[in-house]
XYZ file of C-alpha atoms in Angstrom:
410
model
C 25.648 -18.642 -27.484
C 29.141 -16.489 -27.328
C 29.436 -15.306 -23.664
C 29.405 -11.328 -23.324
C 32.474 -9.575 -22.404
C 32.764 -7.740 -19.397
C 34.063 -4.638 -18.001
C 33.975 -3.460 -14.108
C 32.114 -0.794 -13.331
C 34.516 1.641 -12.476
C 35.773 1.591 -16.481
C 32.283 2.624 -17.885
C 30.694 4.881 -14.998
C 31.924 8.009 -13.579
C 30.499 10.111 -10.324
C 28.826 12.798 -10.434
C 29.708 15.640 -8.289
C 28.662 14.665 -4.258
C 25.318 16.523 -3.635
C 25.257 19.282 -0.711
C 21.394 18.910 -0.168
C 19.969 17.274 3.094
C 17.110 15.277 2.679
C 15.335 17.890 4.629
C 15.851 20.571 2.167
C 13.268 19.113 -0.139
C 10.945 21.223 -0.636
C 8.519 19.033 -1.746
C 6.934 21.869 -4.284
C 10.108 22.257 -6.209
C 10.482 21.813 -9.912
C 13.370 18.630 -10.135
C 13.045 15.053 -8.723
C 14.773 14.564 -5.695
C 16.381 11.008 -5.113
C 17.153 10.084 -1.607
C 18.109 6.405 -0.072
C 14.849 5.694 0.335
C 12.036 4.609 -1.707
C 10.203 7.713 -2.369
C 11.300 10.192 -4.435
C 10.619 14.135 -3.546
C 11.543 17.202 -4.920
C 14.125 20.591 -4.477
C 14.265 23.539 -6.273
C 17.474 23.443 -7.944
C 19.248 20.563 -10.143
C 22.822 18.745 -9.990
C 22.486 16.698 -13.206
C 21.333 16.516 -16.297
C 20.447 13.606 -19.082
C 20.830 9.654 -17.967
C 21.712 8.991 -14.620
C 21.692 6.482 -12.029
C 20.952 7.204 -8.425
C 22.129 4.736 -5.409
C 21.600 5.068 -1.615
C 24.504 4.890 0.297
C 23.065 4.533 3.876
C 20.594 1.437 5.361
C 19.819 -1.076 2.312
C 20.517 -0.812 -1.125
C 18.602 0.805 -3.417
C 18.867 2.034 -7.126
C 16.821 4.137 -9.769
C 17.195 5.468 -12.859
C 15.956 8.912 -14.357
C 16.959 10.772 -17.386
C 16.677 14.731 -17.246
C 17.421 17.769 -14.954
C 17.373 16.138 -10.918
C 18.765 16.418 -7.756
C 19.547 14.205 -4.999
C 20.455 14.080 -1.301
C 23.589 13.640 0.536
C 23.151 10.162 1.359
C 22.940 9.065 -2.253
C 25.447 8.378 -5.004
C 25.147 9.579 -8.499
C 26.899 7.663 -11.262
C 26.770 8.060 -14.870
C 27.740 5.964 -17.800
C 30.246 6.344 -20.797
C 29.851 4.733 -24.139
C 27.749 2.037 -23.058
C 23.251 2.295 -22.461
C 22.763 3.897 -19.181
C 19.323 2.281 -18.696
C 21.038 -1.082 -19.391
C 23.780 -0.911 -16.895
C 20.605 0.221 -14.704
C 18.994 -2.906 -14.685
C 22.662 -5.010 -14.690
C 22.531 -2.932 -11.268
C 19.313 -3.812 -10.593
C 19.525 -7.677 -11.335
C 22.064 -7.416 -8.545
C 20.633 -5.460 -5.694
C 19.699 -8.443 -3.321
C 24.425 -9.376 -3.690
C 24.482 -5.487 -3.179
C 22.227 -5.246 -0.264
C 23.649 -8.800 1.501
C 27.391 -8.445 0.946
C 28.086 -4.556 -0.322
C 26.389 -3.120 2.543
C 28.421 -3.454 5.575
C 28.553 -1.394 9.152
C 28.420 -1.516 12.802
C 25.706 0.739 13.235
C 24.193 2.063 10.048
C 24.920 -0.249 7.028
C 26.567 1.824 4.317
C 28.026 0.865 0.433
C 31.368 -0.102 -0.189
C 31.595 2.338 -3.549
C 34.977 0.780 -3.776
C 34.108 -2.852 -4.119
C 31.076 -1.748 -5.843
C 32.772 -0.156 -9.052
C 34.811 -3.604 -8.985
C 31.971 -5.349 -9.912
C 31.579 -7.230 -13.619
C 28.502 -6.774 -15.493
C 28.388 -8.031 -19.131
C 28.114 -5.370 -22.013
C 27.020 -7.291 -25.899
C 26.998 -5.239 -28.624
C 25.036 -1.686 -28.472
C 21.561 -3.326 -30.541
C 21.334 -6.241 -28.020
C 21.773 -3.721 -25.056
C 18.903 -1.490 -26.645
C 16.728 -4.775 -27.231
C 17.415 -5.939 -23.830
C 16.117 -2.046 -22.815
C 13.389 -2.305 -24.733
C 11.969 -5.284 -23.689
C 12.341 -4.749 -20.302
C 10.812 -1.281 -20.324
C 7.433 -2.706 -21.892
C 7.265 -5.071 -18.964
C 7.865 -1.783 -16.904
C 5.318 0.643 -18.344
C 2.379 -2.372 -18.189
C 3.828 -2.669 -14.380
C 3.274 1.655 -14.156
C -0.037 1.548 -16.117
C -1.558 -1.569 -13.615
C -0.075 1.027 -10.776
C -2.244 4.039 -12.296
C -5.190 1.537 -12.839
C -5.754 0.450 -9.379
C -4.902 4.308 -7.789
C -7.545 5.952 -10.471
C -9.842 2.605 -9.243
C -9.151 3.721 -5.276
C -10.077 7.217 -5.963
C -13.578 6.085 -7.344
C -14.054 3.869 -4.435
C -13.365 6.848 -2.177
C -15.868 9.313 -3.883
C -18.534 6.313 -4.162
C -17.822 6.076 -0.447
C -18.432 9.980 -0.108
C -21.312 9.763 -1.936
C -23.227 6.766 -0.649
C -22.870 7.670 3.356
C -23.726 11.052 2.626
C -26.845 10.648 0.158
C -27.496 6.944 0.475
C -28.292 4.506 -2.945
C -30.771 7.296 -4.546
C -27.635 9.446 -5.094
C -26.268 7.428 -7.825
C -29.008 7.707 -9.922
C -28.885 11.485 -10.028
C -26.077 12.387 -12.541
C -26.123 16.286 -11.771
C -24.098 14.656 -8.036
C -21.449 13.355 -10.254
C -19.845 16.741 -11.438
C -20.745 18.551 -7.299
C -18.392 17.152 -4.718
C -20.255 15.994 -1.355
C -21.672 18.208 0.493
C -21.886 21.417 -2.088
C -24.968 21.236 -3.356
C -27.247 23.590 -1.034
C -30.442 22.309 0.776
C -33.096 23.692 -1.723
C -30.957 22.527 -4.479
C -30.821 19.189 -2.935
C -35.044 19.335 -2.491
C -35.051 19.705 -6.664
C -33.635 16.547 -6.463
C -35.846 14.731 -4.497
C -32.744 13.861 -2.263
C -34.307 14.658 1.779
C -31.913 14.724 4.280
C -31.464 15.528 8.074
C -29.018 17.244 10.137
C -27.453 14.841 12.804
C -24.144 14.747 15.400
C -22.857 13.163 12.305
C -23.498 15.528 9.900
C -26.502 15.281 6.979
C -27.924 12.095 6.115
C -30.793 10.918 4.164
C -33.708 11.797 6.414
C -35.330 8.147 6.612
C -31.634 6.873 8.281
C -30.884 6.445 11.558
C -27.820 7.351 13.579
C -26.246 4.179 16.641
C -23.620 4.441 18.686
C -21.581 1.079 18.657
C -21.948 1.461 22.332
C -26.021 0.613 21.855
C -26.147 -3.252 23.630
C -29.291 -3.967 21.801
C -27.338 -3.590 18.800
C -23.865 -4.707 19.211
C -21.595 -6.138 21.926
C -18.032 -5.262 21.946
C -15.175 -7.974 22.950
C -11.537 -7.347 24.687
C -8.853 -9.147 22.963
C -5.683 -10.594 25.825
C -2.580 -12.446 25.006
C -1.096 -15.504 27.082
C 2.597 -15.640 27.801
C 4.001 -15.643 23.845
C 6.812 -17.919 26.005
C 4.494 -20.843 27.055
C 4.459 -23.352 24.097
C 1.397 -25.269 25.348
C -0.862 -21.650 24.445
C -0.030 -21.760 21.036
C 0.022 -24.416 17.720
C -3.211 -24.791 18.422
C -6.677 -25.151 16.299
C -8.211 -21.573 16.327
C -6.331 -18.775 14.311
C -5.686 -15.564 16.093
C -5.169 -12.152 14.939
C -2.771 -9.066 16.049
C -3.279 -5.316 14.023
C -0.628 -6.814 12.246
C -2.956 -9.532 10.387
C -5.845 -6.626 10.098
C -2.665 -4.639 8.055
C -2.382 -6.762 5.643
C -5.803 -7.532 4.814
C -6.452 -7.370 1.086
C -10.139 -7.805 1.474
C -12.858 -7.631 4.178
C -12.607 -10.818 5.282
C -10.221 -12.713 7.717
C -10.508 -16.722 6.561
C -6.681 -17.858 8.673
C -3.733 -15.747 10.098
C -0.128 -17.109 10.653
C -0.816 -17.651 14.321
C -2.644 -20.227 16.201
C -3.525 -20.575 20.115
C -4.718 -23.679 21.687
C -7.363 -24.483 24.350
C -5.322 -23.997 26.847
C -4.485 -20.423 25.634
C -7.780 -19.135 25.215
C -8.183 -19.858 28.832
C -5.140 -18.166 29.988
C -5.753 -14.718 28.250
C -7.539 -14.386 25.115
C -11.073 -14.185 23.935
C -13.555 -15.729 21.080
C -15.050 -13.753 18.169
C -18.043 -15.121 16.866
C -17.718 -15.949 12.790
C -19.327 -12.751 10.976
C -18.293 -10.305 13.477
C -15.943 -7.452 12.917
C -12.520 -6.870 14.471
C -11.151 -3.562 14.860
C -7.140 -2.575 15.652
C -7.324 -0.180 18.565
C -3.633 -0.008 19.152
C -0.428 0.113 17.127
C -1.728 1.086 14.968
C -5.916 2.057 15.605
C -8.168 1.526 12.359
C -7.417 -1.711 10.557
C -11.049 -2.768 10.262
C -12.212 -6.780 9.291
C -14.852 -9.154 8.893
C -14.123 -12.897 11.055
C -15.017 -15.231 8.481
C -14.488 -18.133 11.507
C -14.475 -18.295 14.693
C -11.020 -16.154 16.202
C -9.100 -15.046 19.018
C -7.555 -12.147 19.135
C -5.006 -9.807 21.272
C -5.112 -6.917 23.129
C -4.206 -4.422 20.235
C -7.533 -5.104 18.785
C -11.299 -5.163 19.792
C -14.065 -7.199 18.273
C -17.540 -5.783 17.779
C -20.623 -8.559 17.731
C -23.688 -7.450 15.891
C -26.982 -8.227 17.720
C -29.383 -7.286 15.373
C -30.364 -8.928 11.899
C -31.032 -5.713 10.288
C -27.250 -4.718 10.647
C -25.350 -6.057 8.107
C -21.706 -6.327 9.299
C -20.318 -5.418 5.518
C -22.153 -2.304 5.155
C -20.135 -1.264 9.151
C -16.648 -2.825 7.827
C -16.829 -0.291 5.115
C -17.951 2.498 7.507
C -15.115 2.392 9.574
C -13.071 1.712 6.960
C -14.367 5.076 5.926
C -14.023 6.663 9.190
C -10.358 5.154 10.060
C -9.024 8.400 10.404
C -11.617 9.403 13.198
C -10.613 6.606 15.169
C -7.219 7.101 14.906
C -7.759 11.029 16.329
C -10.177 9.402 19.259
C -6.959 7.441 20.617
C -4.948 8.656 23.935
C -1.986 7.818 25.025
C 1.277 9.725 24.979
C 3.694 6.788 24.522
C 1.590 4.847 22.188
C -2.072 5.576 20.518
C -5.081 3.674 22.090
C -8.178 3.559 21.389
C -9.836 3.007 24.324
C -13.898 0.783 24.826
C -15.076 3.799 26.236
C -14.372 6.000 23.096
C -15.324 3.055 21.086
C -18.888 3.074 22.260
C -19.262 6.456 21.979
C -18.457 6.450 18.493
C -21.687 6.583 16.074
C -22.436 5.379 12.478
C -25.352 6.270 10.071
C -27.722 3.027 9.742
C -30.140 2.963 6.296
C -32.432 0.251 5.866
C -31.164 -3.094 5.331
C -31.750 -3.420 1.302
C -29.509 -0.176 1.210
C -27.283 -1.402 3.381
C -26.929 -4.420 0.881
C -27.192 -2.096 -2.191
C -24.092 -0.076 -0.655
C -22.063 -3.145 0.357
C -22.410 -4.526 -3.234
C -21.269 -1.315 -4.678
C -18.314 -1.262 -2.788
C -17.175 -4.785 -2.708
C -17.521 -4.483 -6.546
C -14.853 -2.039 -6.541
C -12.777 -3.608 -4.099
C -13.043 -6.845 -6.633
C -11.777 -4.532 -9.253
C -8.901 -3.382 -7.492
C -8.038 -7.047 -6.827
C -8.278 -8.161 -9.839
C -6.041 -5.453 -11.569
C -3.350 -5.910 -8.299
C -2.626 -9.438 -9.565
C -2.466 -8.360 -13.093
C 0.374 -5.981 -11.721
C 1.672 -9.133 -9.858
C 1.443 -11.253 -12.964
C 3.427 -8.546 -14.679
C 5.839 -7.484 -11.753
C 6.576 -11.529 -11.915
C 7.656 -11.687 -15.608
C 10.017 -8.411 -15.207
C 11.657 -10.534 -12.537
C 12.076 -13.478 -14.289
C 13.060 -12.262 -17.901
C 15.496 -9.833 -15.893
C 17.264 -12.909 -14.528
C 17.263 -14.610 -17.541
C 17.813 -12.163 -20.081
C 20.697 -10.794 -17.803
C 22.149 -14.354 -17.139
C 22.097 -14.905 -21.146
C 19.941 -17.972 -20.291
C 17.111 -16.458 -23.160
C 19.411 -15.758 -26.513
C 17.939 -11.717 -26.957
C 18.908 -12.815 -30.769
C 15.936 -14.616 -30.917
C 13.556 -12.914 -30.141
C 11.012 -10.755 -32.451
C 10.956 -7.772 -30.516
């Protein structure tokens, strides 16, 4: 396979004109896109460019996009566009070199910033127009699956959230009733609600189905709640142990209810110098840094002083159906914390706070419900995975001329 030729960057983009816009004058209701250095993307009133263009950050880590129509774009990013050559292609010839970019163009005492110079010095091969249009093409497919995966699992998240809405407001006998589906909770009135056989009482929580029951978490014949502590992080013999233990951290990056290992261990020795032991089933609850990262201990765990573990004493709690409660009710928690340095959540508050409690087979029918969604949205997140993997991969390869574009039906 005949290597491509290659031109620097500087011979087939030009800049476009330096943008006067702060980041702060998006208005975030205007008309255009408006790129910044950052991730997301906002938007401003007026526009600088029009057609293909590419959009870099200047400032912190490198970053690149690529948009074609009217946009604007912030002082701390560059705007380059391309003559006689695919703009979207040279795009992802960027793209396949952000992590050299980021590493070696981004230099600074302080705040890292691009070298433009040394960046429009760069090489990037340019075949013939139809291979840079296949190359496009194929890589855009991979792109939109990637996008429609994305709107798959938000539309899936919004259902779980109304479901949510629904089913701690009406309980299980609300799904059955279509004419709920097109109200959203709470409009229908109380005689309205009568028609529908649907009963429900006032309480400090709002309505609830009248044969629930409202418990504070503060209620010892129900639940018993546990003080996490961390041992010197400097004493080797307190950690490599046998028993996992969790920060808000691990709770962050939970992708399902339950906790089965975290990256840390603590040893015997630790557990007696500071921390505490969460029975297997119970939940675990950031109160600190930040406060509502809810899970479910699948094992026996430790835990530190940013988080607070709840026990459940009674068999006719089931600790899924209060895992998605909080989960719910995340935000509340976060407004009970104090603290003017730092947000806490403090025991005190934490007992106080109270959660609706149907019987148990609702409890179970409402725990099902939900964990069926959350199964959904797993299952489409490694489809977008799967996908996000091949775009990698067929970038590097395509790019590197290591797959011959010739060959393939596309």
């Amino acid at each position: 396979m005949t290597p491509w030729p290659t031109k620097k960057l500087k011979e087939i983009c030009k800049e476009n004109i330096k943008s006067p816009f702060k980041v702060e004058n998006a208005s975030n209701s205007g008309e255009y896109p408006f790129f910044t250095s950052g991730e997301n993307v906002l938007t401003h009133d007026d526009y600088l460019v029009d057609g293909e263009n590419i959009f870099l950050s200047t400032g912190g880590y490198a970053n690149v996009k690529y948009y074609n129509g009217k946009a604007s774009y912030s002082t701390d990013t560059w705007s380059l566009r391309v003559k006689n050559n695919l703009t979207k292609y040279v795009f992802y010839q960027i793209l396949v070199r952000l992590k050299y970019i980021d590493e070696v163009l981004f230099r600074g005492s302080g705040l890292r910033h691009l070298q433009k110079k040394e960046f429009l010095t760069l090489e990037i091969p340019l075949p013939p127009l139809h291979i840079q249009q296949k190359i496009v093409k194929i890589l855009d497919t991979i792109q939109s699956a990637i996008d429609i995966q994305e709107k798959i699992i938000e539309k899936t998240k919004e259902l779980k959230k109304s479901l949510m809405n629904l089913l701690f407001h009406y309980g299980i006998k609300a799904l059955s009733i279509k004419l709920l589906t097109s109200y959203r909770v709470g409009e229908l009135e109380s005689e309205e609600l009568k028609k529908l056989g649907l009963k429900l009482k006032k309480t400090e929580i709002g309505e609830i189905p009248e044969h629930w029951e409202v418990v504070k978490l503060g209620d010892e014949r129900l639940f018993e709640i546990k003080l996490g502590g961390t041992p010197k992080t400097g004493e080797p013999k307190y950690w490599n142990g046998r028993i996992y233990w969790i920060t808000p951290n691990d709770l962050s990056k939970l992708t399902s209810p339950f906790i089965r290992s975290t990256e840390r261990t603590i040893t015997e020795e630790g557990l007696r110098a500071g921390s505490n032991i969460l029975p297997a089933g119970s939940i675990i609850l950031s109160t600190r840094a930040p406060i509502g990262y809810v899970g479910i201990v699948e094992t026996d765990m430790a835990f530190n002083q940013g988080c607070k573990g709840i026990v459940i004493k009674n068999k006719n709690i089931l600790n899924i159906f209060v895992y998605y409660y909080l989960n719910k009710k995340s935000l509340n928690l976060h407004e009970l914390g104090t603290g003017s340095t730092f947000r806490e959540l403090s025991t005190e508050d934490l007992k106080k706070f109270k959660l609706p409690l149907p019987p148990l087979p609702e409890q179970q029918e409402i725990a099902e419900i939900l964990q069926t969604i959350d199964q959904k949205i797993e299952i489409e997140k490694r489809k977008k995975e799967l996908y996000e993997e091949l775009f990698k991969t067929l970038l590097n390869k395509i790019m590197s001329q290591e797959i011959d574009v010739d060959l393939l039906d596309y």
